[in-house]
PDB file of C-alpha atoms in Angstrom:
ATOM      1  CA  MET O   1     -13.699 -47.401  37.250  1.00  0.00           C
ATOM      2  CA  ALA O   2     -16.486 -47.747  39.785  1.00  0.00           C
ATOM      3  CA  ILE O   3     -19.607 -48.872  38.021  1.00  0.00           C
ATOM      4  CA  PRO O   4     -23.011 -48.746  39.691  1.00  0.00           C
ATOM      5  CA  SER O   5     -23.519 -51.648  42.067  1.00  0.00           C
ATOM      6  CA  ILE O   6     -25.002 -51.999  45.553  1.00  0.00           C
ATOM      7  CA  VAL O   7     -21.466 -52.273  47.045  1.00  0.00           C
ATOM      8  CA  ASN O   8     -20.310 -49.132  45.176  1.00  0.00           C
ATOM      9  CA  TRP O   9     -23.469 -47.277  46.181  1.00  0.00           C
ATOM     10  CA  LEU O  10     -22.916 -48.207  49.832  1.00  0.00           C
ATOM     11  CA  ASN O  11     -19.265 -47.073  49.555  1.00  0.00           C
ATOM     12  CA  ASP O  12     -20.313 -43.863  47.749  1.00  0.00           C
ATOM     13  CA  ASP O  13     -17.980 -44.915  44.947  1.00  0.00           C
ATOM     14  CA  ILE O  14     -19.915 -44.648  41.653  1.00  0.00           C
ATOM     15  CA  ASP O  15     -18.308 -42.748  38.773  1.00  0.00           C
ATOM     16  CA  ASN O  16     -20.017 -39.343  38.387  1.00  0.00           C
ATOM     17  CA  GLY O  17     -22.337 -40.464  41.168  1.00  0.00           C
ATOM     18  CA  ASN O  18     -23.057 -36.926  42.338  1.00  0.00           C
ATOM     19  CA  ILE O  19     -24.044 -35.341  39.045  1.00  0.00           C
ATOM     20  CA  ALA O  20     -27.542 -33.990  38.902  1.00  0.00           C
ATOM     21  CA  SER O  21     -29.794 -36.621  37.319  1.00  0.00           C
ATOM     22  CA  ALA O  22     -33.339 -37.784  36.810  1.00  0.00           C
ATOM     23  CA  LEU O  23     -35.148 -41.088  36.841  1.00  0.00           C
ATOM     24  CA  TYR O  24     -37.562 -41.541  33.971  1.00  0.00           C
ATOM     25  CA  VAL O  25     -40.183 -43.890  32.485  1.00  0.00           C
ATOM     26  CA  THR O  26     -40.624 -43.934  28.741  1.00  0.00           C
ATOM     27  CA  GLU O  27     -42.504 -46.000  26.147  1.00  0.00           C
ATOM     28  CA  LEU O  28     -40.418 -47.920  23.601  1.00  0.00           C
ATOM     29  CA  ASN O  29     -41.227 -46.988  19.977  1.00  0.00           C
ATOM     30  CA  GLN O  30     -40.644 -50.403  18.470  1.00  0.00           C
ATOM     31  CA  TYR O  31     -42.341 -52.335  21.290  1.00  0.00           C
ATOM     32  CA  PRO O  32     -45.929 -51.242  21.990  1.00  0.00           C
ATOM     33  CA  GLY O  33     -47.001 -52.007  25.508  1.00  0.00           C
ATOM     34  CA  LEU O  34     -43.483 -51.975  26.878  1.00  0.00           C
ATOM     35  CA  ILE O  35     -41.826 -49.228  28.937  1.00  0.00           C
ATOM     36  CA  ALA O  36     -38.265 -48.649  30.112  1.00  0.00           C
ATOM     37  CA  ILE O  37     -37.218 -47.248  33.442  1.00  0.00           C
ATOM     38  CA  GLY O  38     -33.885 -45.483  33.385  1.00  0.00           C
ATOM     39  CA  HIS O  39     -31.856 -42.566  34.631  1.00  0.00           C
ATOM     40  CA  CYS O  40     -29.781 -39.882  32.925  1.00  0.00           C
ATOM     41  CA  SER O  41     -28.048 -36.649  33.710  1.00  0.00           C
ATOM     42  CA  ILE O  42     -30.360 -33.712  34.108  1.00  0.00           C
ATOM     43  CA  GLU O  43     -28.889 -32.180  30.941  1.00  0.00           C
ATOM     44  CA  ALA O  44     -29.933 -35.273  28.913  1.00  0.00           C
ATOM     45  CA  VAL O  45     -33.616 -35.202  29.964  1.00  0.00           C
ATOM     46  CA  ASP O  46     -34.594 -32.961  27.025  1.00  0.00           C
ATOM     47  CA  GLN O  47     -32.872 -35.364  24.617  1.00  0.00           C
ATOM     48  CA  LEU O  48     -35.025 -38.320  25.751  1.00  0.00           C
ATOM     49  CA  GLU O  49     -37.964 -37.142  23.661  1.00  0.00           C
ATOM     50  CA  THR O  50     -35.789 -36.926  20.522  1.00  0.00           C
ATOM     51  CA  ASP O  51     -34.286 -40.446  20.898  1.00  0.00           C
ATOM     52  CA  VAL O  52     -35.843 -42.493  18.074  1.00  0.00           C
ATOM     53  CA  LYS O  53     -35.811 -45.692  20.143  1.00  0.00           C
ATOM     54  CA  LEU O  54     -37.841 -44.069  22.883  1.00  0.00           C
ATOM     55  CA  GLY O  55     -41.468 -43.155  22.666  1.00  0.00           C
ATOM     56  CA  ARG O  56     -43.570 -40.926  24.859  1.00  0.00           C
ATOM     57  CA  LEU O  57     -42.020 -39.874  28.120  1.00  0.00           C
ATOM     58  CA  ARG O  58     -44.480 -41.086  30.798  1.00  0.00           C
ATOM     59  CA  TYR O  59     -42.741 -39.868  33.981  1.00  0.00           C
ATOM     60  CA  VAL O  60     -39.595 -37.993  34.957  1.00  0.00           C
ATOM     61  CA  THR O  61     -38.551 -37.084  38.485  1.00  0.00           C
ATOM     62  CA  SER O  62     -37.249 -33.645  37.402  1.00  0.00           C
ATOM     63  CA  ALA O  63     -40.837 -32.668  36.531  1.00  0.00           C
ATOM     64  CA  ASP O  64     -42.446 -34.185  39.624  1.00  0.00           C
ATOM     65  CA  PRO O  65     -43.629 -31.246  41.814  1.00  0.00           C
ATOM     66  CA  GLU O  66     -43.508 -33.255  45.082  1.00  0.00           C
ATOM     67  CA  ILE O  67     -39.912 -34.358  44.500  1.00  0.00           C
ATOM     68  CA  CYS O  68     -38.800 -30.895  43.249  1.00  0.00           C
ATOM     69  CA  GLU O  69     -40.354 -29.285  46.346  1.00  0.00           C
ATOM     70  CA  LYS O  70     -38.320 -31.439  48.703  1.00  0.00           C
ATOM     71  CA  ARG O  71     -35.051 -31.843  46.767  1.00  0.00           C
ATOM     72  CA  SER O  72     -33.131 -29.334  44.658  1.00  0.00           C
ATOM     73  CA  ASN O  73     -31.648 -32.200  42.623  1.00  0.00           C
ATOM     74  CA  LEU O  74     -31.164 -35.944  42.623  1.00  0.00           C
ATOM     75  CA  SER O  75     -27.771 -37.564  42.136  1.00  0.00           C
ATOM     76  CA  LEU O  76     -27.014 -40.146  39.519  1.00  0.00           C
ATOM     77  CA  LYS O  77     -26.246 -42.735  42.235  1.00  0.00           C
ATOM     78  CA  ASP O  78     -29.601 -42.192  43.924  1.00  0.00           C
ATOM     79  CA  CYS O  79     -31.504 -42.347  40.603  1.00  0.00           C
ATOM     80  CA  TRP O  80     -29.647 -45.611  39.828  1.00  0.00           C
ATOM     81  CA  LEU O  81     -30.699 -46.995  43.240  1.00  0.00           C
ATOM     82  CA  GLY O  82     -34.326 -45.993  42.666  1.00  0.00           C
ATOM     83  CA  GLU O  83     -34.234 -47.570  39.204  1.00  0.00           C
ATOM     84  CA  GLN O  84     -32.855 -50.837  40.609  1.00  0.00           C
ATOM     85  CA  PHE O  85     -35.575 -50.933  43.295  1.00  0.00           C
ATOM     86  CA  LEU O  86     -38.347 -50.309  40.758  1.00  0.00           C
ATOM     87  CA  LEU O  87     -37.002 -52.985  38.415  1.00  0.00           C
ATOM     88  CA  TYR O  88     -36.813 -55.415  41.322  1.00  0.00           C
ATOM     89  CA  GLN O  89     -40.407 -54.613  42.436  1.00  0.00           C
ATOM     90  CA  LEU O  90     -41.673 -54.990  38.887  1.00  0.00           C
ATOM     91  CA  SER O  91     -39.670 -58.088  38.043  1.00  0.00           C
ATOM     92  CA  ASP O  92     -42.845 -60.083  37.295  1.00  0.00           C
ATOM     93  CA  TYR O  93     -43.447 -57.725  34.367  1.00  0.00           C
ATOM     94  CA  ARG O  94     -39.842 -57.738  33.106  1.00  0.00           C
ATOM     95  CA  GLU O  95     -38.975 -58.580  29.508  1.00  0.00           C
ATOM     96  CA  LEU O  96     -35.515 -58.626  27.945  1.00  0.00           C
ATOM     97  CA  ILE O  97     -35.328 -57.270  24.405  1.00  0.00           C
ATOM     98  CA  PRO O  98     -32.266 -58.343  22.459  1.00  0.00           C
ATOM     99  CA  GLN O  99     -30.333 -55.556  20.769  1.00  0.00           C
ATOM    100  CA  GLY O 100     -27.880 -55.970  17.943  1.00  0.00           C
ATOM    101  CA  GLU O 101     -27.168 -58.695  15.441  1.00  0.00           C
ATOM    102  CA  ASN O 102     -24.154 -60.352  17.110  1.00  0.00           C
ATOM    103  CA  LYS O 103     -25.556 -63.235  19.207  1.00  0.00           C
ATOM    104  CA  GLU O 104     -22.209 -63.822  21.018  1.00  0.00           C
ATOM    105  CA  ASN O 105     -22.100 -60.283  22.438  1.00  0.00           C
ATOM    106  CA  GLN O 106     -25.816 -59.723  22.773  1.00  0.00           C
ATOM    107  CA  ASN O 107     -26.946 -56.645  24.651  1.00  0.00           C
ATOM    108  CA  TYR O 108     -30.421 -56.415  26.089  1.00  0.00           C
ATOM    109  CA  ILE O 109     -32.812 -53.646  27.016  1.00  0.00           C
ATOM    110  CA  GLU O 110     -34.626 -54.415  30.201  1.00  0.00           C
ATOM    111  CA  ALA O 111     -38.255 -53.466  29.634  1.00  0.00           C
ATOM    112  CA  ILE O 112     -41.430 -53.662  31.659  1.00  0.00           C
ATOM    113  CA  LYS O 113     -44.663 -54.938  30.103  1.00  0.00           C
ATOM    114  CA  LEU O 114     -47.592 -52.699  30.924  1.00  0.00           C
ATOM    115  CA  PRO O 115     -50.698 -54.540  32.113  1.00  0.00           C
ATOM    116  CA  GLU O 116     -53.488 -54.842  29.538  1.00  0.00           C
ATOM    117  CA  THR O 117     -55.756 -52.744  31.768  1.00  0.00           C
ATOM    118  CA  GLY O 118     -54.732 -50.077  34.204  1.00  0.00           C
ATOM    119  CA  SER O 119     -51.504 -48.933  32.535  1.00  0.00           C
ATOM    120  CA  SER O 120     -52.040 -45.376  33.801  1.00  0.00           C
ATOM    121  CA  ARG O 121     -52.378 -46.632  37.327  1.00  0.00           C
ATOM    122  CA  PHE O 122     -49.222 -48.685  36.830  1.00  0.00           C
ATOM    123  CA  ILE O 123     -47.303 -45.491  35.892  1.00  0.00           C
ATOM    124  CA  GLU O 124     -48.883 -43.699  38.884  1.00  0.00           C
ATOM    125  CA  TRP O 125     -47.543 -46.458  41.177  1.00  0.00           C
ATOM    126  CA  ILE O 126     -44.038 -45.885  39.792  1.00  0.00           C
ATOM    127  CA  ALA O 127     -44.414 -42.086  40.376  1.00  0.00           C
ATOM    128  CA  GLU O 128     -45.726 -42.591  43.925  1.00  0.00           C
ATOM    129  CA  THR O 129     -42.953 -45.039  44.740  1.00  0.00           C
ATOM    130  CA  SER O 130     -40.395 -42.624  43.302  1.00  0.00           C
ATOM    131  CA  GLN O 131     -41.795 -39.929  45.592  1.00  0.00           C
ATOM    132  CA  LYS O 132     -41.434 -42.269  48.606  1.00  0.00           C
ATOM    133  CA  ILE O 133     -37.844 -42.930  47.687  1.00  0.00           C
ATOM    134  CA  PHE O 134     -36.711 -39.402  46.914  1.00  0.00           C
ATOM    135  CA  CYS O 135     -38.856 -37.071  49.060  1.00  0.00           C
ATOM    136  CA  ASP O 136     -37.444 -38.542  52.271  1.00  0.00           C
ATOM    137  CA  PRO O 137     -34.050 -39.864  51.270  1.00  0.00           C
ATOM    138  CA  LEU O 138     -33.204 -41.680  54.495  1.00  0.00           C
ATOM    139  CA  SER O 139     -36.375 -43.753  54.588  1.00  0.00           C
ATOM    140  CA  GLY O 140     -36.289 -44.041  50.783  1.00  0.00           C
ATOM    141  CA  TYR O 141     -32.769 -45.436  50.782  1.00  0.00           C
ATOM    142  CA  LYS O 142     -33.784 -47.919  53.529  1.00  0.00           C
ATOM    143  CA  LEU O 143     -36.826 -48.962  51.495  1.00  0.00           C
ATOM    144  CA  CYS O 144     -34.608 -49.740  48.487  1.00  0.00           C
ATOM    145  CA  LEU O 145     -31.699 -51.277  50.330  1.00  0.00           C
ATOM    146  CA  ASP O 146     -33.825 -53.501  52.533  1.00  0.00           C
ATOM    147  CA  SER O 147     -34.932 -55.226  49.285  1.00  0.00           C
ATOM    148  CA  LEU O 148     -31.757 -55.010  47.253  1.00  0.00           C
ATOM    149  CA  VAL O 149     -29.090 -55.996  49.792  1.00  0.00           C
ATOM    150  CA  THR O 150     -28.584 -59.743  49.348  1.00  0.00           C
ATOM    151  CA  THR O 151     -24.958 -60.701  50.163  1.00  0.00           C
ATOM    152  CA  SER O 152     -23.142 -60.734  53.464  1.00  0.00           C
ATOM    153  CA  ARG O 153     -20.643 -58.117  52.184  1.00  0.00           C
ATOM    154  CA  GLN O 154     -23.541 -55.818  51.181  1.00  0.00           C
ATOM    155  CA  ARG O 155     -25.190 -56.404  54.570  1.00  0.00           C
ATOM    156  CA  LEU O 156     -22.021 -55.438  56.501  1.00  0.00           C
ATOM    157  CA  LEU O 157     -21.653 -52.262  54.500  1.00  0.00           C
ATOM    158  CA  TYR O 158     -25.371 -51.442  54.869  1.00  0.00           C
ATOM    159  CA  ASP O 159     -25.241 -51.991  58.642  1.00  0.00           C
ATOM    160  CA  GLU O 160     -22.274 -49.606  58.883  1.00  0.00           C
ATOM    161  CA  LEU O 161     -24.156 -46.998  56.804  1.00  0.00           C
ATOM    162  CA  LYS O 162     -27.250 -47.354  59.048  1.00  0.00           C
ATOM    163  CA  LYS O 163     -25.052 -46.709  62.088  1.00  0.00           C
ATOM    164  CA  ASP O 164     -23.777 -43.512  60.421  1.00  0.00           C
ATOM    165  CA  TRP O 165     -27.344 -42.436  59.606  1.00  0.00           C
ATOM    166  CA  THR O 166     -28.387 -43.060  63.218  1.00  0.00           C
ATOM    167  CA  CYS O 167     -25.433 -41.061  64.609  1.00  0.00           C
ATOM    168  CA  ASN O 168     -26.072 -38.125  62.241  1.00  0.00           C
ATOM    169  CA  ASN O 169     -29.774 -37.778  63.181  1.00  0.00           C
TER     170      ASN O 169
END
C-alpha cells in the first residue's frame, strides 16, 4: 500500500492518487481560533460542512474560480502535496491536538492557530498560495518540492522528475 509521502509522490505511487480531490481549510468546532488544512475526494467536499468536528469551511479549491478556470480537477496526490507545503510554510503556527483517550496510541490533529488579528488575510494567503501551486502545476510542484525535498533519495528522484519536465516542455 503506497501511502502519501514525498518519495511516493515523486514515483507517482500514491494509492488512489489520481482521484479528483480538493484541498480545504476549515475551522475546528471544539477549538476556537484553530483551523485545519486537509484534502478529500471531490465527492466528500459536501460532507465537510456536516462533520460535527469541523466548523465553518473557510476555503476549498473546488470553489476557487481561478483554479477551476485553469484546471478541470485536482488529483488527491497533488492536493496532498499542496497540503504538506502549506503545513510546512505555516509550521510556526502549528498546534497538535490529541485525539482519543488511549495515551499509548495517541492520534493527533494537526491544526494551525489563526493570528489574533488578520485572520481573514491569513486565509487569503492560503488561497493565494494554493492558486500559485495549482494554476500552473509545473511551477507549483517545483515551489512545493524545493521546500519539501530533504533527503538524498528524494533529491535524486526529484532531479529525475525535473529532467522529464524539461524534456516534455
